[in-house]
C-alpha cells in the first residue's frame, strides 16, 4: 500500500509539473535581459552554480532535492538570519525566537533539546565549516551569496550531523575589483538596520573584503505596568576576508567573523486569570480558562532580563590545483559565550515569580582535507576531517521565597495553619519581636554540565559517467564520535535566606517552634531520584559511537534539459546525554532515506520544475522533553522510531521579460513507527505533529523606465498547514491545549515589496511590508510552573511590520 501511494504521488507530481507556476526560495539569476531570445532566457534559469556535492555543478544537474536561496531573495524579504527564510523553503522550520537557543527541523526531523549533550539533526555549515549546536547556529547574515538547503541525509558530502539534511551558507569571496555597498533600513517598532561592505584589491592577486551590520528594534510588546519595551533586537556583526594568490596554482582565503548580541530575552505573556494580589491561582489549572495572549496585557518583572552572545570565528581555506584535481584544506576555530535569562511565569507578582537562565561557553576546532578530481568517466571527492569541541553549560531556575511558598501551598508540603512555610514562620518570628523575614529572598537551583567531543571521519563520493546520459554515484562515510560528559547538581542556593535562618538558629527560634532548620533547606526544581541521590557530587560518563554511512545515486539525462534520479542514503548522528538528568544517555540516530525525482526545463516556454518523492525510516530519534505529567516538571529522555513519506515540488516560470512567477510545495505524512510517549500512550502509527502541507508562492513584475531606472513590485505568500495531533499533543502543548489559543492552527503570511533602482544601479530605494494581514499565532507555552505555581506563559508570533530602505553601491 505504501509503495502504491509513493508511485501515485510521483506520477501526480510529474503529470502536473508543467502546469504549475514557480517557487520562492529557488535561486534565480537576473530576471531578464532586453533583446535576448527566449531560449537564452531559459538558459539563464539553468545557470545557477552550486557546490552541494563538493564540486561546482549547475543546479539542475544535481541529483539531490535541493533548494537555493540567493541574495536576491534574501534582499527581497529583508531576511537577516535563517529564521526569516524558513517559510519560503517548505519542509524547513527554524525556531529563531531565541537566537542563542535556536533549533532547525527539515522534513519533520529535528532535535528537541537545548542541552549541550545533544547535537542537531540538521547540520549548518558556513563556507564548509560546521556551525555546531544551537548557540552558534543562528548568526546574522553578513555578505551572504547564497544558501543551499539539501534535504535528506548528506553524510558523504558534509562534515557531521546531517541525518535530516544540511544547510550550506556561502559567503562572498574577495573579488579583484573595487566594490562598495551601504544599506539603511528603518521601520515600525523602532527598527534600525544598517549594513555596509567594501571590497578592495590589495595586489596583483590579492583582495580584502570587509562587511559589517548593526541591527536594532524596540520590540513589539510593551510591559503594561512599566511601559518598557519587551523583546526587540540589538546586535552588531562584522566580517573580514582576505584572499591571496600563492603562485599560479595555489590560493588562500583567511576570514574572521565576529558578532555581539545583547538584547532582552523573549517575552512571555501570562494566560492564567489571576485573583487580586496577593491571591494565588487555584490549581490544578483548567485549560478552558486560559486567556488569549494576543488579547491581554503582558507583564514582566524579570531581574536582569537578558539574551546575550559574543561569537568569534576564524577560517583558513587553502586550495592547490594539481594536474589531476584539487587539494583543499579547511581549518577553522569558533568560540562563543551566551546567556539566555528568560521570564517563565508571565506575571509581575513576587509570589508567582519564576525564571530560567541558560549560560553556555563553547570552543571548537575543525580541520578538513578534501581531494577532488575528474576524468572523462569519473568525478570524485575524498577526504578526512577532525572536529573537537569543549563546552560548558549551566541551567538555572530562579525564584523567590514568596513564590516557593506558593509552590509549598499548592503541593501541600507544609502542615501550617495557612499552608505556607516562609510566610507563616516570618509572622511567628515578628509576633515574638524578632525582626527577621524569610520572604523576599532569592532562590537558585542549577545544573552544571561539561562536554568534550572529538569526531573523526573519512569520506568519499564517486560519480561514474557510464555513458553520455547515465551516471552512477557511490559514496561512503566512516565516522567515529567520542564524548566525555559531566553533571553537577548541588542543593539550592539562597545565601540571604541562609543568613536569616542562621540568625533564627542562633537565638533558639527553631527549638522554640519545634521545627528543625533543615525543614527550610530543600530543592524544588531538580528533585528526580538521580538528582536527589547525587546532590553536591560530580558525575561523569564517557561513550563513543562509530558508523558507516553509504550513499547510492543513479541519474539519467534524457537531454540537456531533462533528468531523473533515484537515491538511497543513510544519515547518522552521534549519541549523547540528557544534561538535566544525571547518568541519562541515548544511542546514535540512524535515518535511511530513499528518494526519486525529476528535474526538467522547457526553453521555449521559459519554464523549469523539480519534483521528488521520498520515504525515510528514522530510528532512535533523540529528544529531551519537559515531562509535565508530574507535579514538578522534569526533563526526560524521549526516544523512539518514526517514518515518513512525502513529495516536494518547485517550479519557476519567466512569463515575459518583466513578469516572473514561482511556486513550491511540500507534502509529508510523518508518523511514529514504534514509540511510547512520556505519558505512557502507545503512539505507534499516530502523527508526529508535522503538518501535511506547506507551500510558498511569489510573483514579481519589473517596469523598465529608461533613464529613470527600474521599478520592481514583488509579492510572496507562504502557508504551513495545521499540526497533526496525537494522543499526547495536549500534554506536550503542541495543539489542542485550549480553545483560546488555537495552537497548531494553519499559518500564512503575505509580504509585499516595491523597489526602485537607478539606471546606473548605484542607488536603490524600497518600501516593504511583512505579514500584511497581521496574522498572529501562539508559538509556544511555558508550563514549567503550571502545577506548583499556577502559572502558564505563552509566546506569540510577530505582528505586521513595514519599513523603508535605501541602498547605495559602487
Tab-separated table of C-alpha atoms in Angstrom, residues 452-615:
chain	number	residue	atom	x	y	z
A	452	UNK	CA	34.274	17.314	25.412
A	453	UNK	CA	33.716	15.946	21.904
A	454	UNK	CA	36.082	14.553	19.313
A	455	UNK	CA	34.890	13.411	15.928
A	456	UNK	CA	36.940	11.748	13.185
A	457	UNK	CA	35.710	10.999	9.686
A	458	UNK	CA	36.852	9.686	6.320
A	459	UNK	CA	34.603	10.006	3.294
A	460	UNK	CA	34.485	9.509	-0.422
A	461	UNK	CA	31.999	10.175	-3.202
A	462	UNK	CA	32.465	8.979	-6.788
A	463	UNK	CA	30.345	9.706	-9.871
A	464	UNK	CA	30.841	7.263	-12.732
A	465	UNK	CA	29.647	8.546	-16.102
A	466	UNK	CA	28.597	5.202	-17.540
A	467	UNK	CA	27.729	6.900	-20.826
A	468	UNK	CA	26.647	10.324	-22.054
A	469	UNK	CA	23.305	10.023	-20.266
A	470	UNK	CA	23.703	7.675	-17.310
A	471	UNK	CA	25.605	8.460	-14.098
A	472	UNK	CA	26.106	6.195	-11.095
A	473	UNK	CA	27.212	7.603	-7.740
A	474	UNK	CA	28.561	5.768	-4.740
A	475	UNK	CA	29.564	7.480	-1.510
A	476	UNK	CA	30.691	6.165	1.856
A	477	UNK	CA	31.491	7.876	5.123
A	478	UNK	CA	33.075	6.464	8.255
A	479	UNK	CA	32.597	8.455	11.454
A	480	UNK	CA	33.779	7.971	14.999
A	481	UNK	CA	32.456	10.245	17.744
A	482	UNK	CA	33.829	10.343	21.265
A	483	UNK	CA	32.141	12.271	24.063
A	484	UNK	CA	33.006	12.921	27.679
A	485	UNK	CA	30.194	14.444	29.749
A	486	UNK	CA	29.675	15.541	33.340
A	487	UNK	CA	26.809	16.575	35.613
A	488	UNK	CA	26.900	18.567	38.838
A	489	UNK	CA	23.776	19.492	40.804
A	490	UNK	CA	24.092	20.971	44.290
A	491	UNK	CA	21.450	21.899	46.839
A	492	UNK	CA	19.541	25.106	46.344
A	493	UNK	CA	21.482	28.339	46.765
A	494	UNK	CA	19.842	31.105	48.849
A	495	UNK	CA	22.580	32.988	50.739
A	496	UNK	CA	20.441	35.759	52.237
A	497	UNK	CA	17.825	33.235	53.332
A	498	UNK	CA	20.505	31.089	54.963
A	499	UNK	CA	21.808	34.163	56.778
A	500	UNK	CA	18.318	34.817	58.142
A	501	UNK	CA	17.998	31.162	59.168
A	502	UNK	CA	21.367	31.391	60.916
A	503	UNK	CA	20.070	34.350	62.915
A	504	UNK	CA	16.978	32.438	63.968
A	505	UNK	CA	19.010	29.375	64.854
A	506	UNK	CA	21.419	31.422	66.965
A	507	UNK	CA	18.607	32.677	69.211
A	508	UNK	CA	16.978	29.237	69.533
A	509	UNK	CA	13.935	30.023	67.393
A	510	UNK	CA	13.684	26.583	65.806
A	511	UNK	CA	13.820	24.880	69.213
A	512	UNK	CA	11.079	27.183	70.385
A	513	UNK	CA	8.680	26.410	67.487
A	514	UNK	CA	9.638	22.725	67.308
A	515	UNK	CA	10.659	22.793	63.623
A	516	UNK	CA	14.207	21.860	62.525
A	517	UNK	CA	16.234	24.306	60.474
A	518	UNK	CA	16.587	21.589	57.793
A	519	UNK	CA	12.884	21.982	57.002
A	520	UNK	CA	13.774	25.243	55.251
A	521	UNK	CA	16.532	23.718	53.130
A	522	UNK	CA	15.177	21.712	50.204
A	523	UNK	CA	15.073	21.631	46.388
A	524	UNK	CA	12.067	22.347	44.293
A	525	UNK	CA	13.147	22.099	40.636
A	526	UNK	CA	15.645	19.233	40.349
A	527	UNK	CA	14.174	16.521	42.538
A	528	UNK	CA	14.103	13.396	40.388
A	529	UNK	CA	15.768	10.385	42.087
A	530	UNK	CA	19.196	10.674	40.349
A	531	UNK	CA	19.441	14.346	41.330
A	532	UNK	CA	18.403	13.743	44.928
A	533	UNK	CA	20.917	10.906	45.333
A	534	UNK	CA	23.798	12.946	43.886
A	535	UNK	CA	23.430	16.418	45.397
A	536	UNK	CA	26.842	18.033	45.591
A	537	UNK	CA	28.616	15.185	43.760
A	538	UNK	CA	30.301	15.429	40.375
A	539	UNK	CA	29.244	12.652	37.998
A	540	UNK	CA	30.719	11.844	34.615
A	541	UNK	CA	30.482	9.442	31.719
A	542	UNK	CA	32.357	8.680	28.517
A	543	UNK	CA	30.995	6.996	25.383
A	544	UNK	CA	31.913	6.551	21.741
A	545	UNK	CA	29.963	5.699	18.611
A	546	UNK	CA	31.106	4.568	15.146
A	547	UNK	CA	29.199	4.388	11.898
A	548	UNK	CA	29.439	3.633	8.174
A	549	UNK	CA	27.009	5.711	6.096
A	550	UNK	CA	26.626	4.887	2.377
A	551	UNK	CA	25.021	6.830	-0.449
A	552	UNK	CA	23.871	5.395	-3.790
A	553	UNK	CA	22.528	7.523	-6.654
A	554	UNK	CA	21.590	6.816	-10.247
A	555	UNK	CA	20.661	9.673	-12.575
A	556	UNK	CA	19.709	9.605	-16.219
A	557	UNK	CA	19.729	12.624	-18.553
A	558	UNK	CA	17.287	12.375	-21.453
A	559	UNK	CA	18.836	15.558	-22.853
A	560	UNK	CA	20.478	18.753	-21.621
A	561	UNK	CA	17.212	19.873	-20.031
A	562	UNK	CA	15.708	16.723	-18.502
A	563	UNK	CA	16.944	14.274	-15.917
A	564	UNK	CA	15.543	11.715	-13.486
A	565	UNK	CA	17.301	10.291	-10.459
A	566	UNK	CA	16.885	7.848	-7.597
A	567	UNK	CA	18.931	7.596	-4.426
A	568	UNK	CA	19.356	5.617	-1.232
A	569	UNK	CA	21.280	7.223	1.631
A	570	UNK	CA	21.889	6.686	5.306
A	571	UNK	CA	22.060	9.505	7.832
A	572	UNK	CA	23.772	9.270	11.191
A	573	UNK	CA	24.012	11.384	14.333
A	574	UNK	CA	26.100	10.537	17.384
A	575	UNK	CA	24.528	9.583	20.679
A	576	UNK	CA	24.529	11.924	23.630
A	577	UNK	CA	23.344	12.826	27.097
A	578	UNK	CA	20.414	14.397	28.905
A	579	UNK	CA	22.008	17.432	30.531
A	580	UNK	CA	19.332	17.671	33.235
A	581	UNK	CA	19.156	14.065	34.378
A	582	UNK	CA	22.275	12.555	35.909
A	583	UNK	CA	23.516	9.408	34.171
A	584	UNK	CA	20.923	9.601	31.393
A	585	UNK	CA	22.216	8.945	27.865
A	586	UNK	CA	20.959	7.787	24.472
A	587	UNK	CA	22.341	5.945	21.463
A	588	UNK	CA	23.042	7.285	17.995
A	589	UNK	CA	20.344	8.064	15.443
A	590	UNK	CA	20.033	6.417	12.036
A	591	UNK	CA	17.979	7.582	9.056
A	592	UNK	CA	17.526	5.537	5.879
A	593	UNK	CA	16.119	7.665	3.069
A	594	UNK	CA	15.024	6.506	-0.390
A	595	UNK	CA	14.180	9.133	-2.967
A	596	UNK	CA	13.315	9.610	-6.634
A	597	UNK	CA	12.996	12.816	-8.573
A	598	UNK	CA	12.899	14.647	-11.856
A	599	UNK	CA	14.374	17.958	-12.985
A	600	UNK	CA	13.251	19.463	-16.251
A	601	UNK	CA	13.359	22.747	-18.183
A	602	UNK	CA	11.336	23.911	-21.204
A	603	UNK	CA	13.407	26.555	-23.036
A	604	UNK	CA	10.648	27.624	-25.405
A	605	UNK	CA	8.239	28.170	-22.517
A	606	UNK	CA	10.906	29.630	-20.206
A	607	UNK	CA	9.782	27.182	-17.532
A	608	UNK	CA	11.598	24.764	-15.261
A	609	UNK	CA	10.464	22.482	-12.446
A	610	UNK	CA	11.823	19.932	-9.990
A	611	UNK	CA	9.903	17.198	-8.218
A	612	UNK	CA	10.874	14.467	-5.775
A	613	UNK	CA	9.212	11.790	-3.710
A	614	UNK	CA	10.851	10.306	-0.625
A	615	UNK	CA	10.410	7.803	2.165
